[in-house]
Amino acid sequence: MVHQATYTGDRTVRVRRRAPVPPDAGQVRIDVAFTGICGTDLHILHGAMDARVRPPAVLGHEMSGRIAEVGAGVTGWQAGDPVTVMPTASCGGCPACEAGHPHLCHRLDFLGIDSAGALQNSWTVPAGLLVRLPDGLRLDHGALVEPTAVAVHDVRRSGLVAGERAVVVGAGPVGVLIALVARRLGAGVLLVEPDAHRRSVAGALGLDCVDPSVTDVVAEVASWTGGAGAAVAFEVSGAAAGMTTAVNCLRVHGRLVLVGIHPVPREVDLHRFFWRELTLLGARLYRREDFEEAVRLLAAGDVPADALVSRTEPLARADAAFAALDSGAGVMKVLVDCRSTEEAGTP
């Protein structure tokens, strides 16, 4: 039987057992190893996406595993291959897809939100969504490919180049990953984060991080840039104050990349956009090349996965994994070990 962690509504995650789904033509069945949970999963848990997610729903879209079974017509893959899944199934026929932007498909099926996700120990998906993992990459590290691909895409969207300076507002997992990708590119990076634990993780990775509750961030950025301001600001916090900080840090012709999901409309200083000829860039999801670059970064050790994973729980304790992330107390990335249904977790 397959064990699945399902969102059942009312802030509840329960594990249920179901028969495995054999792969149809063009599909593969994966033995899931690890699945990460993220802020979007918490939004679902809190009921904020009930108009889109219908309980009981299997969540999870950050994963790694090995192919267990290959359906008819699938070539280039075999049982035992280590993989991750790019969880964006596009229709191929809408205006966005026809314009070459399948990640912005008008009828996008996002696995783990619109259809069953990876918080189960057996997952059947279209073979076209597979991304190969190198044999030397640990599977728990492979579960960080998806959030790393988000960061790669965000930095690509920004147009950031070596020698430019960037401010990242919000030092959660995606914010830190953006900072790491930007630093590897050769840019100067400053993180802004009020949470002491997140600042300590960033600092341990050699990233400069300031506390906006005690530091005048705009003045700090002005001093850092000789009065010019940052070339790019990544708004990752999803908070009104974060948006204000990001806008006010930008230089003339600066670029603001909107990464965080803002649940309500925000006031934005459009006069500053006019006065400095700023550019606002949305950044949603990723392309296949972003996923493939994320695999390379993790395999090369440019993304220190162990430093970002704070806790791992077995699938039977998926509710504890959600509670740990929801508490925000001393955690960055939380993984669920889908190979294990034992009750004991690791701190």
mmCIF file of C-alpha atoms in Angstrom:
data_model
loop_
_atom_site.group_PDB
_atom_site.id
_atom_site.type_symbol
_atom_site.label_atom_id
_atom_site.label_comp_id
_atom_site.label_asym_id
_atom_site.label_seq_id
_atom_site.Cartn_x
_atom_site.Cartn_y
_atom_site.Cartn_z
ATOM 1 C CA MET A 1 0.000 0.000 0.000
ATOM 2 C CA VAL A 2 1.011 3.609 -0.598
ATOM 3 C CA HIS A 3 1.190 5.976 2.365
ATOM 4 C CA GLN A 4 0.094 9.521 1.538
ATOM 5 C CA ALA A 5 0.169 12.682 3.650
ATOM 6 C CA THR A 6 -3.029 14.514 2.767
ATOM 7 C CA TYR A 7 -4.419 17.934 3.570
ATOM 8 C CA THR A 8 -7.950 17.264 4.833
ATOM 9 C CA GLY A 9 -8.958 20.854 5.560
ATOM 10 C CA ASP A 10 -9.209 22.722 8.867
ATOM 11 C CA ARG A 11 -5.388 23.009 9.205
ATOM 12 C CA THR A 12 -5.054 19.232 9.336
ATOM 13 C CA VAL A 13 -2.676 16.784 7.644
ATOM 14 C CA ARG A 14 -3.406 13.084 7.945
ATOM 15 C CA VAL A 15 -1.660 9.998 6.562
ATOM 16 C CA ARG A 16 -3.844 7.564 4.655
ATOM 17 C CA ARG A 17 -3.176 4.339 2.767
ATOM 18 C CA ARG A 18 -4.135 3.768 -0.858
ATOM 19 C CA ALA A 19 -3.341 1.282 -3.611
ATOM 20 C CA PRO A 20 -0.399 2.305 -5.820
ATOM 21 C CA VAL A 21 -1.199 3.853 -9.200
ATOM 22 C CA PRO A 22 0.494 1.914 -12.024
ATOM 23 C CA PRO A 23 1.906 4.087 -14.807
ATOM 24 C CA ASP A 24 -0.130 4.558 -17.955
ATOM 25 C CA ALA A 25 1.546 5.034 -21.315
ATOM 26 C CA GLY A 26 3.949 7.963 -21.115
ATOM 27 C CA GLN A 27 4.114 7.860 -17.317
ATOM 28 C CA VAL A 28 6.521 6.572 -14.681
ATOM 29 C CA ARG A 29 5.993 5.530 -11.097
ATOM 30 C CA ILE A 30 8.549 6.912 -8.627
ATOM 31 C CA ASP A 31 9.563 5.615 -5.227
ATOM 32 C CA VAL A 32 9.708 9.007 -3.514
ATOM 33 C CA ALA A 33 12.662 9.456 -1.168
ATOM 34 C CA PHE A 34 12.364 12.976 0.258
ATOM 35 C CA THR A 35 9.825 15.764 -0.085
ATOM 36 C CA GLY A 36 10.361 19.310 1.134
ATOM 37 C CA ILE A 37 7.569 21.518 2.408
ATOM 38 C CA CYS A 38 7.483 25.242 1.794
ATOM 39 C CA GLY A 39 5.532 28.436 2.335
ATOM 40 C CA THR A 40 2.996 27.546 -0.342
ATOM 41 C CA ASP A 41 2.233 24.290 1.478
ATOM 42 C CA LEU A 42 1.653 26.327 4.643
ATOM 43 C CA HIS A 43 -0.729 28.642 2.757
ATOM 44 C CA ILE A 44 -2.679 25.519 1.763
ATOM 45 C CA LEU A 45 -2.631 24.197 5.337
ATOM 46 C CA HIS A 46 -4.024 27.511 6.595
ATOM 47 C CA GLY A 47 -6.944 27.271 4.172
ATOM 48 C CA ALA A 48 -5.809 30.212 2.041
ATOM 49 C CA MET A 49 -5.984 28.151 -1.159
ATOM 50 C CA ASP A 50 -9.151 26.128 -0.559
ATOM 51 C CA ALA A 51 -10.692 27.623 -3.693
ATOM 52 C CA ARG A 52 -7.999 25.807 -5.674
ATOM 53 C CA VAL A 53 -6.999 22.829 -3.500
ATOM 54 C CA ARG A 54 -9.751 20.317 -2.813
ATOM 55 C CA PRO A 55 -9.295 18.104 0.273
ATOM 56 C CA PRO A 56 -8.274 15.390 0.692
ATOM 57 C CA ALA A 57 -5.246 16.553 -1.304
ATOM 58 C CA VAL A 58 -1.749 15.076 -1.456
ATOM 59 C CA LEU A 59 0.600 18.061 -1.189
ATOM 60 C CA GLY A 60 4.317 18.428 -1.918
ATOM 61 C CA HIS A 61 6.242 19.563 -4.996
ATOM 62 C CA GLU A 62 9.904 19.608 -3.851
ATOM 63 C CA MET A 63 11.141 16.048 -4.116
ATOM 64 C CA SER A 64 13.645 13.398 -5.065
ATOM 65 C CA GLY A 65 13.380 9.677 -5.622
ATOM 66 C CA ARG A 66 14.074 6.750 -7.918
ATOM 67 C CA ILE A 67 12.047 5.406 -10.795
ATOM 68 C CA ALA A 68 10.249 2.229 -9.779
ATOM 69 C CA GLU A 69 8.260 1.431 -12.908
ATOM 70 C CA VAL A 70 8.160 2.718 -16.488
ATOM 71 C CA GLY A 71 4.979 2.917 -18.557
ATOM 72 C CA ALA A 72 4.562 1.981 -22.195
ATOM 73 C CA GLY A 73 6.224 4.248 -24.720
ATOM 74 C CA VAL A 74 8.641 5.837 -22.230
ATOM 75 C CA THR A 75 12.230 5.875 -23.479
ATOM 76 C CA GLY A 76 15.482 7.027 -21.895
ATOM 77 C CA TRP A 77 14.452 6.059 -18.371
ATOM 78 C CA GLN A 78 14.665 2.852 -16.409
ATOM 79 C CA ALA A 79 13.943 1.564 -12.927
ATOM 80 C CA GLY A 80 16.494 2.787 -10.404
ATOM 81 C CA ASP A 81 17.266 6.110 -12.106
ATOM 82 C CA PRO A 82 17.505 8.954 -9.558
ATOM 83 C CA VAL A 83 15.156 11.802 -10.472
ATOM 84 C CA THR A 84 13.326 14.877 -9.408
ATOM 85 C CA VAL A 85 10.128 16.208 -10.954
ATOM 86 C CA MET A 86 9.488 19.637 -12.416
ATOM 87 C CA PRO A 87 5.911 19.875 -11.112
ATOM 88 C CA THR A 88 4.474 22.102 -13.849
ATOM 89 C CA ALA A 89 2.310 20.316 -16.424
ATOM 90 C CA SER A 90 1.377 22.808 -19.133
ATOM 91 C CA CYS A 91 -1.325 22.430 -21.768
ATOM 92 C CA GLY A 92 0.823 23.318 -24.782
ATOM 93 C CA GLY A 93 -1.987 25.140 -26.570
ATOM 94 C CA CYS A 94 -2.790 28.336 -24.677
ATOM 95 C CA PRO A 95 -1.383 31.761 -25.655
ATOM 96 C CA ALA A 96 1.359 31.550 -22.990
ATOM 97 C CA CYS A 97 2.491 28.101 -24.111
ATOM 98 C CA GLU A 98 2.413 29.078 -27.774
ATOM 99 C CA ALA A 99 4.513 32.152 -26.951
ATOM 100 C CA GLY A 100 7.189 29.910 -25.403
ATOM 101 C CA HIS A 101 6.280 30.407 -21.752
ATOM 102 C CA PRO A 102 4.868 27.040 -20.620
ATOM 103 C CA HIS A 103 5.627 27.796 -16.945
ATOM 104 C CA LEU A 104 3.006 30.561 -17.214
ATOM 105 C CA CYS A 105 0.430 28.291 -18.885
ATOM 106 C CA HIS A 106 -3.128 29.606 -18.598
ATOM 107 C CA ARG A 107 -4.266 26.094 -17.661
ATOM 108 C CA LEU A 108 -1.233 25.036 -15.640
ATOM 109 C CA ASP A 109 -1.523 21.860 -13.581
ATOM 110 C CA PHE A 110 0.849 22.418 -10.679
ATOM 111 C CA LEU A 111 1.462 19.021 -9.104
ATOM 112 C CA GLY A 112 1.021 19.152 -5.348
ATOM 113 C CA ILE A 113 -1.552 21.938 -5.670
ATOM 114 C CA ASP A 114 -3.887 21.260 -8.592
ATOM 115 C CA SER A 115 -3.284 17.507 -8.599
ATOM 116 C CA ALA A 116 -1.663 14.918 -6.341
ATOM 117 C CA GLY A 117 1.842 15.770 -5.147
ATOM 118 C CA ALA A 118 4.932 14.091 -3.745
ATOM 119 C CA LEU A 119 4.078 13.600 -0.044
ATOM 120 C CA GLN A 120 3.650 9.867 -0.590
ATOM 121 C CA ASN A 121 6.027 6.990 -1.029
ATOM 122 C CA SER A 122 4.817 6.129 -4.541
ATOM 123 C CA TRP A 123 4.013 8.837 -7.098
ATOM 124 C CA THR A 124 2.958 8.374 -10.728
ATOM 125 C CA VAL A 125 3.726 11.307 -13.044
ATOM 126 C CA PRO A 126 4.200 12.079 -16.759
ATOM 127 C CA ALA A 127 7.697 11.107 -17.893
ATOM 128 C CA GLY A 128 8.095 14.491 -19.580
ATOM 129 C CA LEU A 129 8.314 16.155 -16.164
ATOM 130 C CA LEU A 130 11.348 14.145 -15.008
ATOM 131 C CA VAL A 131 14.720 15.772 -14.432
ATOM 132 C CA ARG A 132 17.668 13.438 -13.991
ATOM 133 C CA LEU A 133 19.791 13.619 -10.846
ATOM 134 C CA PRO A 134 23.460 12.626 -10.948
ATOM 135 C CA ASP A 135 24.315 9.380 -9.176
ATOM 136 C CA GLY A 136 26.615 11.185 -6.752
ATOM 137 C CA LEU A 137 23.949 13.595 -5.463
ATOM 138 C CA ARG A 138 22.389 12.557 -2.161
ATOM 139 C CA LEU A 139 18.629 12.209 -2.465
ATOM 140 C CA ASP A 140 17.947 14.455 0.522
ATOM 141 C CA HIS A 141 19.972 17.140 -1.253
ATOM 142 C CA GLY A 142 18.045 16.419 -4.447
ATOM 143 C CA ALA A 143 14.850 17.509 -2.716
ATOM 144 C CA LEU A 144 16.251 21.065 -2.793
ATOM 145 C CA VAL A 145 16.389 21.223 -6.587
ATOM 146 C CA GLU A 146 12.949 22.825 -6.907
ATOM 147 C CA PRO A 147 13.529 25.764 -4.516
ATOM 148 C CA THR A 148 17.010 26.226 -5.997
ATOM 149 C CA ALA A 149 15.408 26.389 -9.464
ATOM 150 C CA VAL A 150 13.152 29.150 -8.136
ATOM 151 C CA ALA A 151 16.248 31.102 -7.092
ATOM 152 C CA VAL A 152 17.994 30.475 -10.425
ATOM 153 C CA HIS A 153 14.936 31.738 -12.309
ATOM 154 C CA ASP A 154 14.631 34.814 -10.088
ATOM 155 C CA VAL A 155 18.263 35.771 -10.682
ATOM 156 C CA ARG A 156 17.883 35.189 -14.426
ATOM 157 C CA ARG A 157 14.808 37.435 -14.480
ATOM 158 C CA SER A 158 16.709 40.179 -12.702
ATOM 159 C CA GLY A 159 19.413 40.427 -15.353
ATOM 160 C CA LEU A 160 21.975 40.610 -12.553
ATOM 161 C CA VAL A 161 25.605 40.549 -13.717
ATOM 162 C CA ALA A 162 28.963 40.214 -12.004
ATOM 163 C CA GLY A 163 29.988 43.351 -10.156
ATOM 164 C CA GLU A 164 26.460 44.608 -9.536
ATOM 165 C CA ARG A 165 25.036 44.790 -6.032
ATOM 166 C CA ALA A 166 21.785 43.205 -4.952
ATOM 167 C CA VAL A 167 19.605 43.412 -1.855
ATOM 168 C CA VAL A 168 17.534 40.363 -0.882
ATOM 169 C CA VAL A 169 14.661 41.204 1.459
ATOM 170 C CA GLY A 170 13.799 38.022 3.376
ATOM 171 C CA ALA A 171 16.335 35.343 4.330
ATOM 172 C CA GLY A 172 14.140 32.273 4.355
ATOM 173 C CA PRO A 173 15.220 29.305 2.213
ATOM 174 C CA VAL A 174 14.424 30.979 -1.123
ATOM 175 C CA GLY A 175 16.001 34.277 -0.076
ATOM 176 C CA VAL A 176 19.215 32.543 0.982
ATOM 177 C CA LEU A 177 19.234 30.498 -2.221
ATOM 178 C CA ILE A 178 18.840 33.683 -4.287
ATOM 179 C CA ALA A 179 21.761 35.203 -2.386
ATOM 180 C CA LEU A 180 23.917 32.114 -3.032
ATOM 181 C CA VAL A 181 23.096 32.067 -6.751
ATOM 182 C CA ALA A 182 23.755 35.812 -7.027
ATOM 183 C CA ARG A 183 27.052 35.513 -5.163
ATOM 184 C CA ARG A 184 28.186 32.688 -7.414
ATOM 185 C CA LEU A 185 27.438 34.961 -10.367
ATOM 186 C CA GLY A 186 29.900 37.487 -8.967
ATOM 187 C CA ALA A 187 27.453 40.015 -7.562
ATOM 188 C CA GLY A 188 27.660 41.677 -4.152
ATOM 189 C CA VAL A 189 24.752 40.631 -1.938
ATOM 190 C CA LEU A 190 23.138 42.012 1.215
ATOM 191 C CA LEU A 191 20.323 40.119 2.945
ATOM 192 C CA VAL A 192 17.665 41.794 5.097
ATOM 193 C CA GLU A 193 16.016 39.595 7.746
ATOM 194 C CA PRO A 194 14.491 40.269 11.188
ATOM 195 C CA ASP A 195 14.656 36.644 12.405
ATOM 196 C CA ALA A 196 17.833 35.903 14.375
ATOM 197 C CA HIS A 197 18.023 32.215 13.416
ATOM 198 C CA ARG A 198 17.757 32.950 9.711
ATOM 199 C CA ARG A 199 20.413 35.650 10.035
ATOM 200 C CA SER A 200 22.699 33.166 11.777
ATOM 201 C CA VAL A 201 22.248 30.598 8.970
ATOM 202 C CA ALA A 202 23.031 33.254 6.366
ATOM 203 C CA GLY A 203 26.054 34.419 8.338
ATOM 204 C CA ALA A 204 27.388 30.871 8.640
ATOM 205 C CA LEU A 205 27.282 30.689 4.835
ATOM 206 C CA GLY A 206 29.384 33.845 4.585
ATOM 207 C CA LEU A 207 26.474 36.053 3.554
ATOM 208 C CA ASP A 208 26.077 39.580 4.914
ATOM 209 C CA CYS A 209 22.723 39.963 6.624
ATOM 210 C CA VAL A 210 21.230 42.905 8.543
ATOM 211 C CA ASP A 211 18.352 43.170 11.001
ATOM 212 C CA PRO A 212 15.878 45.807 9.770
ATOM 213 C CA SER A 213 14.567 46.319 13.313
ATOM 214 C CA VAL A 214 17.897 47.821 14.410
ATOM 215 C CA THR A 215 19.496 48.916 11.121
ATOM 216 C CA ASP A 216 18.416 51.680 8.757
ATOM 217 C CA VAL A 217 18.557 49.433 5.704
ATOM 218 C CA VAL A 218 18.268 52.215 3.137
ATOM 219 C CA ALA A 219 21.124 54.138 4.775
ATOM 220 C CA GLU A 220 23.174 50.925 4.992
ATOM 221 C CA VAL A 221 22.669 50.237 1.276
ATOM 222 C CA ALA A 222 23.516 53.844 0.413
ATOM 223 C CA SER A 223 26.775 53.548 2.365
ATOM 224 C CA TRP A 224 27.552 50.163 0.769
ATOM 225 C CA THR A 225 27.001 51.511 -2.760
ATOM 226 C CA GLY A 226 28.600 54.927 -2.440
ATOM 227 C CA GLY A 227 25.210 56.600 -2.369
ATOM 228 C CA ALA A 228 23.958 55.036 -5.607
ATOM 229 C CA GLY A 229 21.667 52.266 -4.336
ATOM 230 C CA ALA A 230 21.443 48.619 -5.366
ATOM 231 C CA ALA A 231 21.119 47.506 -8.973
ATOM 232 C CA VAL A 232 18.595 44.836 -8.014
ATOM 233 C CA ALA A 233 16.299 44.207 -5.067
ATOM 234 C CA PHE A 234 14.608 40.842 -4.597
ATOM 235 C CA GLU A 235 11.438 41.133 -2.479
ATOM 236 C CA VAL A 236 11.040 37.680 -0.926
ATOM 237 C CA SER A 237 9.285 38.460 2.353
ATOM 238 C CA GLY A 238 5.747 38.971 1.049
ATOM 239 C CA ALA A 239 5.328 41.779 3.592
ATOM 240 C CA ALA A 240 4.358 45.415 3.057
ATOM 241 C CA ALA A 241 7.442 46.649 4.907
ATOM 242 C CA GLY A 242 9.623 44.411 2.754
ATOM 243 C CA MET A 243 8.200 45.936 -0.411
ATOM 244 C CA THR A 244 8.884 49.457 0.858
ATOM 245 C CA THR A 245 12.447 48.558 1.806
ATOM 246 C CA ALA A 246 13.127 46.903 -1.548
ATOM 247 C CA VAL A 247 11.887 49.899 -3.550
ATOM 248 C CA ASN A 248 13.774 52.428 -1.453
ATOM 249 C CA CYS A 249 17.087 50.555 -1.808
ATOM 250 C CA LEU A 250 17.214 50.770 -5.589
ATOM 251 C CA ARG A 251 19.515 52.948 -7.657
ATOM 252 C CA VAL A 252 18.563 54.814 -10.828
ATOM 253 C CA HIS A 253 17.363 52.227 -13.384
ATOM 254 C CA GLY A 254 17.247 49.624 -10.603
ATOM 255 C CA ARG A 255 15.222 46.429 -10.986
ATOM 256 C CA LEU A 256 12.767 45.156 -8.388
ATOM 257 C CA VAL A 257 12.102 41.408 -8.645
ATOM 258 C CA LEU A 258 8.881 40.359 -6.967
ATOM 259 C CA VAL A 259 9.444 36.864 -5.563
ATOM 260 C CA GLY A 260 7.308 36.715 -2.408
ATOM 261 C CA ILE A 261 3.575 36.074 -2.750
ATOM 262 C CA HIS A 262 1.683 39.096 -1.423
ATOM 263 C CA PRO A 263 -1.765 37.975 -0.260
ATOM 264 C CA VAL A 264 -3.311 41.446 -0.552
ATOM 265 C CA PRO A 265 -2.646 44.499 -2.767
ATOM 266 C CA ARG A 266 0.224 46.680 -1.534
ATOM 267 C CA GLU A 267 0.858 50.390 -1.669
ATOM 268 C CA VAL A 268 3.939 51.086 -3.784
ATOM 269 C CA ASP A 269 5.782 54.382 -4.101
ATOM 270 C CA LEU A 270 5.170 54.933 -7.807
ATOM 271 C CA HIS A 271 6.731 58.375 -7.624
ATOM 272 C CA ARG A 272 10.045 56.689 -6.849
ATOM 273 C CA PHE A 273 9.520 54.400 -9.853
ATOM 274 C CA PHE A 274 8.978 57.501 -11.982
ATOM 275 C CA TRP A 275 11.821 59.511 -10.447
ATOM 276 C CA ARG A 276 14.468 56.796 -10.756
ATOM 277 C CA GLU A 277 13.043 55.008 -13.815
ATOM 278 C CA LEU A 278 12.784 51.740 -11.919
ATOM 279 C CA THR A 279 11.625 48.429 -13.378
ATOM 280 C CA LEU A 280 9.302 45.911 -11.671
ATOM 281 C CA LEU A 281 9.739 42.274 -12.686
ATOM 282 C CA GLY A 282 7.467 39.438 -11.664
ATOM 283 C CA ALA A 283 9.150 36.074 -11.100
ATOM 284 C CA ARG A 284 6.937 32.991 -11.081
ATOM 285 C CA LEU A 285 8.152 29.405 -11.071
ATOM 286 C CA TYR A 286 10.918 28.284 -13.475
ATOM 287 C CA ARG A 287 11.847 26.795 -16.809
ATOM 288 C CA ARG A 288 13.521 23.458 -17.468
ATOM 289 C CA GLU A 289 16.907 25.127 -17.895
ATOM 290 C CA ASP A 290 16.508 26.598 -14.398
ATOM 291 C CA PHE A 291 15.866 23.111 -13.004
ATOM 292 C CA GLU A 292 18.887 21.703 -14.799
ATOM 293 C CA GLU A 293 21.114 24.525 -13.533
ATOM 294 C CA ALA A 294 19.819 23.914 -10.001
ATOM 295 C CA VAL A 295 20.871 20.255 -10.275
ATOM 296 C CA ARG A 296 24.350 21.353 -11.345
ATOM 297 C CA LEU A 297 24.667 23.803 -8.448
ATOM 298 C CA LEU A 298 23.674 21.185 -5.875
ATOM 299 C CA ALA A 299 25.897 18.510 -7.406
ATOM 300 C CA ALA A 300 28.865 20.892 -7.374
ATOM 301 C CA GLY A 301 28.301 21.820 -3.740
ATOM 302 C CA ASP A 302 27.589 25.468 -4.591
ATOM 303 C CA VAL A 303 24.354 25.125 -2.637
ATOM 304 C CA PRO A 304 25.195 23.845 0.877
ATOM 305 C CA ALA A 305 22.095 21.716 1.346
ATOM 306 C CA ASP A 306 22.996 20.430 4.812
ATOM 307 C CA ALA A 307 23.140 23.997 6.144
ATOM 308 C CA LEU A 308 19.612 24.699 4.880
ATOM 309 C CA VAL A 309 17.832 21.537 6.051
ATOM 310 C CA SER A 310 16.843 22.044 9.675
ATOM 311 C CA ARG A 311 14.675 18.996 10.298
ATOM 312 C CA THR A 312 13.617 15.699 8.727
ATOM 313 C CA GLU A 313 10.528 13.729 9.755
ATOM 314 C CA PRO A 314 9.206 10.354 8.553
ATOM 315 C CA LEU A 315 6.057 10.364 6.446
ATOM 316 C CA ALA A 316 3.969 9.116 9.377
ATOM 317 C CA ARG A 317 4.838 12.377 11.159
ATOM 318 C CA ALA A 318 4.135 14.726 8.272
ATOM 319 C CA ASP A 319 1.892 16.728 10.590
ATOM 320 C CA ALA A 320 4.901 17.376 12.847
ATOM 321 C CA ALA A 321 6.924 18.527 9.841
ATOM 322 C CA PHE A 322 4.218 21.059 8.972
ATOM 323 C CA ALA A 323 3.972 22.179 12.595
ATOM 324 C CA ALA A 324 7.737 22.703 12.790
ATOM 325 C CA LEU A 325 7.795 24.864 9.673
ATOM 326 C CA ASP A 326 4.654 26.723 10.735
ATOM 327 C CA SER A 327 6.179 27.596 14.099
ATOM 328 C CA GLY A 328 9.062 29.401 12.424
ATOM 329 C CA ALA A 329 11.177 28.617 15.485
ATOM 330 C CA GLY A 330 14.733 27.781 14.490
ATOM 331 C CA VAL A 331 13.894 26.180 11.149
ATOM 332 C CA MET A 332 14.773 26.818 7.539
ATOM 333 C CA LYS A 333 13.934 23.878 5.279
ATOM 334 C CA VAL A 334 11.946 20.886 6.587
ATOM 335 C CA LEU A 335 12.004 17.559 4.735
ATOM 336 C CA VAL A 336 9.733 14.539 4.940
ATOM 337 C CA ASP A 337 11.408 11.149 4.523
ATOM 338 C CA CYS A 338 8.844 9.357 2.372
ATOM 339 C CA ARG A 339 10.781 6.087 2.532
ATOM 340 C CA SER A 340 10.001 5.762 6.223
ATOM 341 C CA THR A 341 6.647 5.416 7.986
ATOM 342 C CA GLU A 342 8.224 5.031 11.408
ATOM 343 C CA GLU A 343 7.000 7.293 14.172
ATOM 344 C CA ALA A 344 10.357 8.658 15.311
ATOM 345 C CA GLY A 345 11.650 11.849 13.707
ATOM 346 C CA THR A 346 15.031 13.537 13.839
ATOM 347 C CA PRO A 347 15.462 16.927 15.468
#
